[in-house]
Tab-separated table of N, CA, C and O in Angstrom:
chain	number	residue	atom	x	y	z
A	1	UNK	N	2.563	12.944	-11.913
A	1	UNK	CA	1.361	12.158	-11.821
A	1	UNK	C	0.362	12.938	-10.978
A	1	UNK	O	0.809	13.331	-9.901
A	2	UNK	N	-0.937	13.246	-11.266
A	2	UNK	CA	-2.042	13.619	-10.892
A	2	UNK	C	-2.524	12.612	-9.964
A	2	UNK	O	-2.577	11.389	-10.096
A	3	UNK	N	-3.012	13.687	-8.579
A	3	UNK	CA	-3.500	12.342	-7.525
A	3	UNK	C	-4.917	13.246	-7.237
A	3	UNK	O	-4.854	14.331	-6.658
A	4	UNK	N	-6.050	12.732	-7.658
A	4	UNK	CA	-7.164	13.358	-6.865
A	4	UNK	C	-7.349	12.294	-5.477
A	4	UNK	O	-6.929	11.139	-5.403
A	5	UNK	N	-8.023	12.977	-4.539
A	5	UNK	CA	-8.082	12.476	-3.028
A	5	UNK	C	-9.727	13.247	-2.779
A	5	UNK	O	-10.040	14.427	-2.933
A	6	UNK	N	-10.535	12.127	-2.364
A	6	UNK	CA	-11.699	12.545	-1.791
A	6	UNK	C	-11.521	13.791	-0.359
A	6	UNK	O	-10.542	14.136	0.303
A	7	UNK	N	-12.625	14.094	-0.337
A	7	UNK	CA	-12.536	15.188	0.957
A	7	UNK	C	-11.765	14.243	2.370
A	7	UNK	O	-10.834	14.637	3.072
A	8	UNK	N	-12.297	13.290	2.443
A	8	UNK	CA	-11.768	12.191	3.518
A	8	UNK	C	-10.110	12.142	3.311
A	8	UNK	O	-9.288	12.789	3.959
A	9	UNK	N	-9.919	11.460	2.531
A	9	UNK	CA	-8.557	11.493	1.886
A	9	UNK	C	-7.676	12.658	2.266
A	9	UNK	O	-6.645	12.594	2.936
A	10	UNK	N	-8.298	13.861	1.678
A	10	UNK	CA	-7.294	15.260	2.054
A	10	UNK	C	-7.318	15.683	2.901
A	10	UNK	O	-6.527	16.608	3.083
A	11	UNK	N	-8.338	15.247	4.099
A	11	UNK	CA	-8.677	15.653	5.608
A	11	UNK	C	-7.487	14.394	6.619
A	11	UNK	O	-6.971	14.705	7.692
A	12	UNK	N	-7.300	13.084	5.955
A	12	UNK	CA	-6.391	12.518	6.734
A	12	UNK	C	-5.265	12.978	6.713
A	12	UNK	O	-4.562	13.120	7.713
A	13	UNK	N	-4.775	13.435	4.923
A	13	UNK	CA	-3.216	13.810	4.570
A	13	UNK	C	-3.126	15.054	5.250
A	13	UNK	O	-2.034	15.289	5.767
A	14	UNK	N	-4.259	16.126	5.401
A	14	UNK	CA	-3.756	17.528	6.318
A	14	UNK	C	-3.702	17.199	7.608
A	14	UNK	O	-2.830	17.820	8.215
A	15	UNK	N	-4.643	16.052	8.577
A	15	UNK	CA	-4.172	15.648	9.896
A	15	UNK	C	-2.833	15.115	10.199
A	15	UNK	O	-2.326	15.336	11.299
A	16	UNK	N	-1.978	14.144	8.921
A	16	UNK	CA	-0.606	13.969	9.303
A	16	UNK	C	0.043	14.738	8.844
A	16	UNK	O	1.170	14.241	8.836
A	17	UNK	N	0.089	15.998	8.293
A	17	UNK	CA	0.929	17.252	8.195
A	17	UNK	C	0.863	18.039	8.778
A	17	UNK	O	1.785	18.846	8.663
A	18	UNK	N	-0.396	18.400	9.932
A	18	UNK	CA	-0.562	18.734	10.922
A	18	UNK	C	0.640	18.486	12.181
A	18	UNK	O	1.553	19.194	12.608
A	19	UNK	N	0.019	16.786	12.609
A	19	UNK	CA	0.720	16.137	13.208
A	19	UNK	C	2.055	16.333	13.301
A	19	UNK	O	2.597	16.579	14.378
A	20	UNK	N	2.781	16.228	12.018
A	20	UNK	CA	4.211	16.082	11.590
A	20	UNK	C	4.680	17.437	12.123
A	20	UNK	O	5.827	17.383	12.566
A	21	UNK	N	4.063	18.710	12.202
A	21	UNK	CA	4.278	19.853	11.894
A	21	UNK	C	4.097	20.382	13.803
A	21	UNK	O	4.927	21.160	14.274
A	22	UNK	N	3.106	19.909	14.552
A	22	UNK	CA	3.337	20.131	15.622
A	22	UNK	C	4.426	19.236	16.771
A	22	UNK	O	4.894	19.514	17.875
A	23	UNK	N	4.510	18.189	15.962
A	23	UNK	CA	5.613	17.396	16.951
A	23	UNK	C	6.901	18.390	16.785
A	23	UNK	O	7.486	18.686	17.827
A	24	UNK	N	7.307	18.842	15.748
A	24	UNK	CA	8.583	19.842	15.136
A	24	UNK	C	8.479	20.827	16.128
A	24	UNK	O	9.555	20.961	16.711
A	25	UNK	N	7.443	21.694	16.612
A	25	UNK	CA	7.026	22.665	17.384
A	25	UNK	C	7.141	22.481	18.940
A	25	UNK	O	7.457	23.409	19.685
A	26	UNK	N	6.918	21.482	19.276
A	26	UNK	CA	7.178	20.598	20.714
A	26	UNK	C	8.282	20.999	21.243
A	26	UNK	O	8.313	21.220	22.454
A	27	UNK	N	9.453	21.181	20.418
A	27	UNK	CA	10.822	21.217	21.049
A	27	UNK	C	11.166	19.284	20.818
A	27	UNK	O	12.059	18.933	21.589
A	28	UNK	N	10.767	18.432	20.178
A	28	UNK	CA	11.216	17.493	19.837
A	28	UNK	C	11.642	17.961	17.986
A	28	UNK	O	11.335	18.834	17.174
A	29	UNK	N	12.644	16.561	18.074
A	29	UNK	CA	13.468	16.353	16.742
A	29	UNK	C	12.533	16.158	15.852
A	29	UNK	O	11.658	15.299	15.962
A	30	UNK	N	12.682	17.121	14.692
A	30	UNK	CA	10.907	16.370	13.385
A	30	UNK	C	11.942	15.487	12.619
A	30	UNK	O	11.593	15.639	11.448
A	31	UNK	N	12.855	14.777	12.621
A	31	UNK	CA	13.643	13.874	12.403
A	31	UNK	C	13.959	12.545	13.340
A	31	UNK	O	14.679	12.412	14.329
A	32	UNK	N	13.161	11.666	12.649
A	32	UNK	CA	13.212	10.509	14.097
A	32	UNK	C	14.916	10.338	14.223
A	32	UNK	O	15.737	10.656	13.362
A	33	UNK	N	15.265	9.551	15.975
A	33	UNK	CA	16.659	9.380	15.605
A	33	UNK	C	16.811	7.692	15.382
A	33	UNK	O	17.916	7.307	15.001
A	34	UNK	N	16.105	7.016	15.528
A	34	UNK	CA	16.298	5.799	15.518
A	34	UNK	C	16.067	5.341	13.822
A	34	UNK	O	15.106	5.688	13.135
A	35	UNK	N	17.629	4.170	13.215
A	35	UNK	CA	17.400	4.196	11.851
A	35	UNK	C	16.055	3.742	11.297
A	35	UNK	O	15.621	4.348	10.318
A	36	UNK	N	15.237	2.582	11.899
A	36	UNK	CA	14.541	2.097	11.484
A	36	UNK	C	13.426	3.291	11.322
A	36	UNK	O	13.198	3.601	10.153
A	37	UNK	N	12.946	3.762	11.992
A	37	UNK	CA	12.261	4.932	11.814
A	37	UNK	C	12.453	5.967	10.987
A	37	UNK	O	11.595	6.768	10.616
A	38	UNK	N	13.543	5.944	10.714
A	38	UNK	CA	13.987	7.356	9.276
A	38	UNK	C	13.766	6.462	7.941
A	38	UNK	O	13.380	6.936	6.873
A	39	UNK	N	14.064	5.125	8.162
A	39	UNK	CA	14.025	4.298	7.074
A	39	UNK	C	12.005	4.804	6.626
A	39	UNK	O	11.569	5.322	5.598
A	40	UNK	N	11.426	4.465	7.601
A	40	UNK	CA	9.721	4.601	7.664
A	40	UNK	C	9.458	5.580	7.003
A	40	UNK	O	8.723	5.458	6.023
A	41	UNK	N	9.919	6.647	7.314
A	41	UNK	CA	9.609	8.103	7.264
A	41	UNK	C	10.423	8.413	5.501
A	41	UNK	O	10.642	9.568	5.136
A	42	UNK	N	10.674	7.543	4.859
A	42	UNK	CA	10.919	8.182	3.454
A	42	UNK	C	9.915	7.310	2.686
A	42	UNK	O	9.531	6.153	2.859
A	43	UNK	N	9.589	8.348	1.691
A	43	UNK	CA	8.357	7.972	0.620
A	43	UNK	C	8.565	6.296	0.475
A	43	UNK	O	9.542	5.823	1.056
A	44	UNK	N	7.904	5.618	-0.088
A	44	UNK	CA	7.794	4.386	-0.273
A	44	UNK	C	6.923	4.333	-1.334
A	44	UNK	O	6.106	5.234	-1.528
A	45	UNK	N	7.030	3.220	-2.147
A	45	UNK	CA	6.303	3.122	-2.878
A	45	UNK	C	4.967	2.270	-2.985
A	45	UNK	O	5.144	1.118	-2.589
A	46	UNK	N	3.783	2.516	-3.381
A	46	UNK	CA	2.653	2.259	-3.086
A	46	UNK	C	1.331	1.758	-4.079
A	46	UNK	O	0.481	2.333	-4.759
A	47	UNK	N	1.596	0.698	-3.830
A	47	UNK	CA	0.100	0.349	-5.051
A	47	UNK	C	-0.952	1.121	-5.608
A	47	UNK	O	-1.755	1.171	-4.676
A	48	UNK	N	-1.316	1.592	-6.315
A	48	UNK	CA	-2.510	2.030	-6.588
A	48	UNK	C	-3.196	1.882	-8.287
A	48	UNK	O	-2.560	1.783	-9.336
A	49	UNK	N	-4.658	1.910	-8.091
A	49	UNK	CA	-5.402	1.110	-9.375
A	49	UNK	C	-6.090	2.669	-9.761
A	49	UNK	O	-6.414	3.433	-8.852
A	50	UNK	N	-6.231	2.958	-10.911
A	50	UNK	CA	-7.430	4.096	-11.683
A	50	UNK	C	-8.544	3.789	-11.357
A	50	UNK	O	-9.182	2.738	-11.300
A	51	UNK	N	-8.737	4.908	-11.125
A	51	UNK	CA	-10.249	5.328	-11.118
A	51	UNK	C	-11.088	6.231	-11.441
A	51	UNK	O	-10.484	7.121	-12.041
A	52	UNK	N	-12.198	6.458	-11.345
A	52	UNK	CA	-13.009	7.609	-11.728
A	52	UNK	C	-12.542	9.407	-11.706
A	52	UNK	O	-12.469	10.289	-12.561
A	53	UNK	N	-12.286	9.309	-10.143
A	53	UNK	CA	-11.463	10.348	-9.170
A	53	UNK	C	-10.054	10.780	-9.158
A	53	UNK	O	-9.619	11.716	-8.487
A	54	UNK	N	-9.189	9.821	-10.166
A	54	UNK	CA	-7.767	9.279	-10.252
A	54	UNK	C	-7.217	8.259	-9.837
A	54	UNK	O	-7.585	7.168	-10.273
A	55	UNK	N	-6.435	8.332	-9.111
A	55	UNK	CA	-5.971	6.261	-8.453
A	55	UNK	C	-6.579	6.769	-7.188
A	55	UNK	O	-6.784	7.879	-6.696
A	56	UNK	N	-6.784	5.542	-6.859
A	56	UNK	CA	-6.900	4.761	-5.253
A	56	UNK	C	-6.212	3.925	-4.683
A	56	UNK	O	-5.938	3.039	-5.493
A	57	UNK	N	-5.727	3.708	-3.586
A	57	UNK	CA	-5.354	2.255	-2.676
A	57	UNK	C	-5.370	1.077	-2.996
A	57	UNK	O	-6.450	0.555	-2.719
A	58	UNK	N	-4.629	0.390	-3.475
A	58	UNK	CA	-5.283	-0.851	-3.739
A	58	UNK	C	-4.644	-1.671	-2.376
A	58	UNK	O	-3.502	-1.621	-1.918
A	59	UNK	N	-5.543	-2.253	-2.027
A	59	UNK	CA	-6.081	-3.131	-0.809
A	59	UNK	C	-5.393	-4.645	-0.851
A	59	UNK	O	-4.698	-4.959	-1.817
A	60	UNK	N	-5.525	-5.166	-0.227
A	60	UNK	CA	-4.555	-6.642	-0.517
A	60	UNK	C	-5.107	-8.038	0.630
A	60	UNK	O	-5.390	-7.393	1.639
A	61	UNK	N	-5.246	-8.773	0.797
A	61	UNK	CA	-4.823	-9.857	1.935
A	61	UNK	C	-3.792	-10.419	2.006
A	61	UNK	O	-3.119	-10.960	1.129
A	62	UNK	N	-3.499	-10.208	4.011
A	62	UNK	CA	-2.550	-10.899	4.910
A	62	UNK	C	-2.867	-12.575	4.072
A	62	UNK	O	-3.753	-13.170	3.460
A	63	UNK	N	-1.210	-12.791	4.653
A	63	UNK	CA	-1.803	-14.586	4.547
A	63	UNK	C	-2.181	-15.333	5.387
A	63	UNK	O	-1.875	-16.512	5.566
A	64	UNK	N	-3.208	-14.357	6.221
A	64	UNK	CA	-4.087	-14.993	6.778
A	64	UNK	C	-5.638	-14.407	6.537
A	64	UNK	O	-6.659	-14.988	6.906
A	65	UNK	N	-5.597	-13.429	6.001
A	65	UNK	CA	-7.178	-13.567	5.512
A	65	UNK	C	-7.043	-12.005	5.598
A	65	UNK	O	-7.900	-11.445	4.915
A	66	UNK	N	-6.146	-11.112	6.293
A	66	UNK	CA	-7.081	-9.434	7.083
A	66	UNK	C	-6.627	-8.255	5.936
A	66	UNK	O	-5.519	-8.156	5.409
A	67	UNK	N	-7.397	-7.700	5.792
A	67	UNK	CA	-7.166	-6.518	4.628
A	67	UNK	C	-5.558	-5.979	5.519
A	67	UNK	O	-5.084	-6.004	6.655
A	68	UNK	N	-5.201	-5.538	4.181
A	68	UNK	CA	-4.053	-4.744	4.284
A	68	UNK	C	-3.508	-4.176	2.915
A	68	UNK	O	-3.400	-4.772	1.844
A	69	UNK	N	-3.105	-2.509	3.315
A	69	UNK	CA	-2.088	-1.807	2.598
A	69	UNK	C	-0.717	-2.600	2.263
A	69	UNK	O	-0.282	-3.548	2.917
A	70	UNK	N	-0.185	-2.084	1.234
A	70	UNK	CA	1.370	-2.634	0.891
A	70	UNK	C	1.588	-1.620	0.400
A	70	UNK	O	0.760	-0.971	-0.239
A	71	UNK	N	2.892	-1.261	0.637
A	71	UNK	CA	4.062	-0.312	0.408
A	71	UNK	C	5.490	-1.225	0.355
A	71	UNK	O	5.833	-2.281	0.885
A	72	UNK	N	6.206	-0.166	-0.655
A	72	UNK	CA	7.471	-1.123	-1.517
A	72	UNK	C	8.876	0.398	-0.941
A	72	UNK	O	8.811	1.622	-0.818
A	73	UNK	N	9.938	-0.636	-0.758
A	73	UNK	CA	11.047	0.309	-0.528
A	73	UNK	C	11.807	0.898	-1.384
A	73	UNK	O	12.637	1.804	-1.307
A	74	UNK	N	11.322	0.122	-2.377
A	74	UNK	CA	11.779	-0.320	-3.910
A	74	UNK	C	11.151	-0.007	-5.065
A	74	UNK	O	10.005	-0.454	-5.115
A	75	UNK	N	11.454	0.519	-5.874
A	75	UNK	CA	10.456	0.209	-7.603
A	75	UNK	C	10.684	-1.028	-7.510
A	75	UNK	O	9.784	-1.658	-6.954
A	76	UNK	N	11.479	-1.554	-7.822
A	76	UNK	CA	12.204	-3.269	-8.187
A	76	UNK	C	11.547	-4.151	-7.048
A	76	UNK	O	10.890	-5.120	-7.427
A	77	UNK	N	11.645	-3.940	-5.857
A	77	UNK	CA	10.566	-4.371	-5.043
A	77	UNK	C	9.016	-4.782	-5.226
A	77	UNK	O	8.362	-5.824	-5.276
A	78	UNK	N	8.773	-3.311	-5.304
A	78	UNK	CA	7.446	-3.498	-6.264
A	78	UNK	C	7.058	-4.267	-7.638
A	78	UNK	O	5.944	-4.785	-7.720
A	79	UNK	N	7.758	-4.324	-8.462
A	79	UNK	CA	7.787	-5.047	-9.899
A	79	UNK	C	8.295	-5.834	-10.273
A	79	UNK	O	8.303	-6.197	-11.449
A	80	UNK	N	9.251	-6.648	-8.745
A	80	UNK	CA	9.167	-8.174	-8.777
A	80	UNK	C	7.701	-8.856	-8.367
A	80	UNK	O	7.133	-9.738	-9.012
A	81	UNK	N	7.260	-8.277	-7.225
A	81	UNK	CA	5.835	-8.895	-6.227
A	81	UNK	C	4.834	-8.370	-7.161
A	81	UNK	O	3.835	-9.087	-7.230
A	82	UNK	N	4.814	-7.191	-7.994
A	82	UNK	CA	3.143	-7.165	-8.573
A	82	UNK	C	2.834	-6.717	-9.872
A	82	UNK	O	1.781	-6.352	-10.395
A	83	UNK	N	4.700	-6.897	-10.515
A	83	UNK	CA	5.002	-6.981	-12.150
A	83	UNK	C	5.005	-5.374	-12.229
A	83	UNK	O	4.625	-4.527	-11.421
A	84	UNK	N	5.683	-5.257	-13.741
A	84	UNK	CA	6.341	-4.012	-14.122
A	84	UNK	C	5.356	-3.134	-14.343
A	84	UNK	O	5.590	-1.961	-14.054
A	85	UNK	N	4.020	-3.496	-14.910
A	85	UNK	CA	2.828	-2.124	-14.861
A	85	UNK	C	2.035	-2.069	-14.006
A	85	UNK	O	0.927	-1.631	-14.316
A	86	UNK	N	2.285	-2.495	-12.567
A	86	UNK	CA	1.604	-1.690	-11.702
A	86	UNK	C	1.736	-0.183	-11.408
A	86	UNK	O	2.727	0.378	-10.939
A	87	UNK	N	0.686	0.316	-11.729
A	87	UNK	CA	0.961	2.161	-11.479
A	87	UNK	C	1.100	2.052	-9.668
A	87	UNK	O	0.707	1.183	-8.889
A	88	UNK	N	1.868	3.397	-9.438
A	88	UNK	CA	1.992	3.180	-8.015
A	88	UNK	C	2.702	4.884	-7.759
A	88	UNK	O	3.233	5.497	-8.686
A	89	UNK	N	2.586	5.401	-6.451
A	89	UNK	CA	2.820	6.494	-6.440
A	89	UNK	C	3.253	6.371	-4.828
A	89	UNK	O	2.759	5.608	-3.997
A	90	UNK	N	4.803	7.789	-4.546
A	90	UNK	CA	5.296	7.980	-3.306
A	90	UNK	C	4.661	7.765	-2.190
A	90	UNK	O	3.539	8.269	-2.236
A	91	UNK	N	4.830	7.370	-1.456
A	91	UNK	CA	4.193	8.455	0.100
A	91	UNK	C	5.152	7.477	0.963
A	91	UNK	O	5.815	6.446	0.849
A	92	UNK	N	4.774	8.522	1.950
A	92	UNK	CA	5.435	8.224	3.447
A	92	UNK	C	4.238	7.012	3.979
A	92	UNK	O	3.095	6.756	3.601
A	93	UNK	N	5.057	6.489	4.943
A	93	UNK	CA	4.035	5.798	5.860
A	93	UNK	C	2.882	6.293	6.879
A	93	UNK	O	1.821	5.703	7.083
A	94	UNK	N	3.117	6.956	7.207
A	94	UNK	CA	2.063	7.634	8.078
A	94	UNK	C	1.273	8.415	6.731
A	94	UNK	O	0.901	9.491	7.200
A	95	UNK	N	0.977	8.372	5.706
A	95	UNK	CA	0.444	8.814	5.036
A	95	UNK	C	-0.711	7.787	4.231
A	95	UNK	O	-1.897	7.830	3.904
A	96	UNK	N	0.565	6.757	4.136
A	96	UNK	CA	-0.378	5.478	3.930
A	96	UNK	C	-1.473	4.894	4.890
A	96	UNK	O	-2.548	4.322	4.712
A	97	UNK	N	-0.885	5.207	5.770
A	97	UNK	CA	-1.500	4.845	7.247
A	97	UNK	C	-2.896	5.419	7.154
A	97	UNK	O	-3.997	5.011	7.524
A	98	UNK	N	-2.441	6.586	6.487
A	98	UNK	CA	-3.704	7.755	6.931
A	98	UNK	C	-5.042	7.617	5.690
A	98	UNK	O	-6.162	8.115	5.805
A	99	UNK	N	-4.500	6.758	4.468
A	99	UNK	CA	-5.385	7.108	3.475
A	99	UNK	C	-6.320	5.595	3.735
A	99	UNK	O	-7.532	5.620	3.516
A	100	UNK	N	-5.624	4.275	4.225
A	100	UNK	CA	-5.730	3.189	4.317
A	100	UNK	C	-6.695	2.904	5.876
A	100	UNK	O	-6.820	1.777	6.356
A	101	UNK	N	-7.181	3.902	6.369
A	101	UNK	CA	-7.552	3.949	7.752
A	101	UNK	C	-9.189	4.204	7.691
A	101	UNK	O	-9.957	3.537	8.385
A	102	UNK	N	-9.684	5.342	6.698
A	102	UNK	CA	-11.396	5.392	5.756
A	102	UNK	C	-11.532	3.812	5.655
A	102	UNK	O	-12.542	3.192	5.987
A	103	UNK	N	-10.724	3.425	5.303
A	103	UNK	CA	-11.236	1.888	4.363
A	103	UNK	C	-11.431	0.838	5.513
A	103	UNK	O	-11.905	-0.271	5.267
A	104	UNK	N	-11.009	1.263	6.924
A	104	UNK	CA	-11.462	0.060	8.003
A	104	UNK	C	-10.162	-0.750	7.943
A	104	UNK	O	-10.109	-1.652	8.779
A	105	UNK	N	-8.875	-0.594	6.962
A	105	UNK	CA	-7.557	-1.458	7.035
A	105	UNK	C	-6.436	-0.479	7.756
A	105	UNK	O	-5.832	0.533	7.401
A	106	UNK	N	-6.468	-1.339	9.011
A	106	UNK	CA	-5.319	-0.925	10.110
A	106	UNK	C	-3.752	-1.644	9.825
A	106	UNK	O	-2.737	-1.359	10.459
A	107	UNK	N	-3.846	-2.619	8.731
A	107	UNK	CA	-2.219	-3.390	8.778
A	107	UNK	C	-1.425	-2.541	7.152
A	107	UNK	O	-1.879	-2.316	6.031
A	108	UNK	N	-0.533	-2.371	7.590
A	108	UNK	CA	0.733	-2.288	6.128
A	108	UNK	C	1.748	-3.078	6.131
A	108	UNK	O	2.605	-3.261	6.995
A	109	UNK	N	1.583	-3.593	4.987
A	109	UNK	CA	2.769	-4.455	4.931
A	109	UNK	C	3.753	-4.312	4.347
A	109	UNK	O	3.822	-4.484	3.130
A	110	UNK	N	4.527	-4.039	4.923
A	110	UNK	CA	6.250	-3.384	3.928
A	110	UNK	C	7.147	-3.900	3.445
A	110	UNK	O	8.143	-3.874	4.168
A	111	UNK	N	7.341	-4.641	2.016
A	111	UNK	CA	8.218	-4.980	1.436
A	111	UNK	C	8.021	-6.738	1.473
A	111	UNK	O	8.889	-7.608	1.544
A	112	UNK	N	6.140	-6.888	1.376
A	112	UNK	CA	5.657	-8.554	1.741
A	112	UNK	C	6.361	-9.022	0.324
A	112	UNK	O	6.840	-8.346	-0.587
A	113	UNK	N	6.252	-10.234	0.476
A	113	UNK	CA	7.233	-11.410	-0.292
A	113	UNK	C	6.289	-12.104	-0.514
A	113	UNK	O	6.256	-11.999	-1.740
A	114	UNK	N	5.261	-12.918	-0.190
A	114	UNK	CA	4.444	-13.908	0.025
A	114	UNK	C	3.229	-13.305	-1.116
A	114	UNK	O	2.384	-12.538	-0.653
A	115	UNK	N	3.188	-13.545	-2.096
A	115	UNK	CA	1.863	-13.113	-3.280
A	115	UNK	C	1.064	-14.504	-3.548
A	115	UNK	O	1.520	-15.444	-2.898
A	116	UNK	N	0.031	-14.788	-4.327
A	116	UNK	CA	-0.478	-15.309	-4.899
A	116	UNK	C	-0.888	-15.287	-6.393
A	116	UNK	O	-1.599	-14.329	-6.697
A	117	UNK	N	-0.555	-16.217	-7.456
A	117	UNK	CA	-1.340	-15.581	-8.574
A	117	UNK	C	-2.594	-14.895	-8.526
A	117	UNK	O	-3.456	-15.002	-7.654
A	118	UNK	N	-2.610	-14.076	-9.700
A	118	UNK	CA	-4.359	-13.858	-9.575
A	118	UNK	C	-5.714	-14.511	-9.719
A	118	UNK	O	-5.808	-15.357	-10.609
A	119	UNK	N	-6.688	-14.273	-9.044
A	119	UNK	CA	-7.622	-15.584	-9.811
A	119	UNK	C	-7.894	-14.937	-11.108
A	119	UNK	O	-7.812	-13.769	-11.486
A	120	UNK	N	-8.309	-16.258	-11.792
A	120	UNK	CA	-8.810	-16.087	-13.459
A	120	UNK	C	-9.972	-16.292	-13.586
A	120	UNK	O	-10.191	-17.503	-13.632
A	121	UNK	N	-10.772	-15.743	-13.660
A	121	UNK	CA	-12.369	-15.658	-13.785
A	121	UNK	C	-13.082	-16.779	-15.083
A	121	UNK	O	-13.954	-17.645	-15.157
A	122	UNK	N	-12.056	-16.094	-15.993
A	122	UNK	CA	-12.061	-16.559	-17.054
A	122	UNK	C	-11.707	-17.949	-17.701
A	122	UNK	O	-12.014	-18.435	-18.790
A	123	UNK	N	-11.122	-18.315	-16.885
A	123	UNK	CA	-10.841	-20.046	-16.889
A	123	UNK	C	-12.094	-20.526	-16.593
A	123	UNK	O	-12.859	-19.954	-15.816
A	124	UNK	N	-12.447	-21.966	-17.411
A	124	UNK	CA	-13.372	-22.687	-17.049
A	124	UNK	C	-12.826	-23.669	-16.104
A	124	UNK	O	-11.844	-24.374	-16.331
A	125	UNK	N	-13.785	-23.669	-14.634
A	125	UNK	CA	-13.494	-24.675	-14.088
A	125	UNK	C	-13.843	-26.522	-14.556
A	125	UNK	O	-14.966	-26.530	-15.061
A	126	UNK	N	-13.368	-27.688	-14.540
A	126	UNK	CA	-13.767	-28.576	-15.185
A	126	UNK	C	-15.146	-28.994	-14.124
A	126	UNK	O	-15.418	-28.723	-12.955
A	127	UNK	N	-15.894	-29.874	-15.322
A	127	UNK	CA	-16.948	-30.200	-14.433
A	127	UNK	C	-16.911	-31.359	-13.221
A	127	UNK	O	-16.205	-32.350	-13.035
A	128	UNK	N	-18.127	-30.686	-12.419
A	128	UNK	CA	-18.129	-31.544	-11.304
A	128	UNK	C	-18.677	-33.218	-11.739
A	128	UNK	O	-19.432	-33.221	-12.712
A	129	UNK	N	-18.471	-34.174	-11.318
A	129	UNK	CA	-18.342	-35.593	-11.442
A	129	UNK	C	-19.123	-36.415	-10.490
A	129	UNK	O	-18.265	-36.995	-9.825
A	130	UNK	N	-20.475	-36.830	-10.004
A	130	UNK	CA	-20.814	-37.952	-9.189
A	130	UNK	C	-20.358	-38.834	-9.189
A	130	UNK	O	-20.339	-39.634	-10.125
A	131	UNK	N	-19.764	-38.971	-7.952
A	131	UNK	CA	-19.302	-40.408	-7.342
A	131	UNK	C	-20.385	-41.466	-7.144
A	131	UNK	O	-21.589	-41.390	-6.898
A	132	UNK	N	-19.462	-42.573	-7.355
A	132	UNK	CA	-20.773	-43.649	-7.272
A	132	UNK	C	-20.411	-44.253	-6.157
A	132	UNK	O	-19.334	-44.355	-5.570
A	133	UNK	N	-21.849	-44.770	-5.889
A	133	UNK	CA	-21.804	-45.163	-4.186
A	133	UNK	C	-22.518	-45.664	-3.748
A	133	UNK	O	-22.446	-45.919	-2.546
């Protein structure tokens, strides 16, 4: 799969390969040791919609209202919560982190459960009714 990435985009993904690449250099482990953290640190799978440029991010709301990334641990994960043809492509978390950070969205949500149908535009709502009074 072909991923084009704006200049922004390829300037975050070379700052966390940077990153990744001088912590290794430190004399620290470039292997976290704690599981939950190695769990983090493998690709995940990740929403994304076509576009002009190739895919992009697709964006989501908390259930409480605040933009947020989603990432899946899972294909099957993914294509229970957002059905079998969502296109979607690898990455690590700190990668997601990094592409999802241009867009002003600081939350990821990993492996959310909680969806909503979609709205339907296309449905007519029924008409409104005066009450008498």
């Amino acid at each position: 799969m072909h991923l084009s990435r704006t200049p922004a985009e390829a300037a975050a993904v070379a700052a966390v390969v940077a990153a990744d690449s001088t912590q290794a250099g430190d004399g620290e482990p470039s292997e976290p040791a704690h599981p939950a953290e190695r769990a983090a640190a493998r690709p995940l799978y990740v929403p994304v919609r076509p576009c002009a440029c190739g895919f992009a991010l697709r964006v989501f709301r908390s259930p409480l209202g605040a933009r947020t990334a989603v990432a899946f641990t899972t294909e099957r994960r993914l294509f229970d919560v957002l059905g079998p043809g969502q296109p979607a492509i690898r990455l690590a978390l700190p990668a997601v982190r990094a592409l999802a950070a241009p867009l002003g969205v600081d939350l990821v949500s990993v492996d959310p459960q909680l969806t909503a149908p979609a709205v339907r535009p296309d449905r007519a709502d029924p008409p409104l009714t005066a009450l008498a009074g």
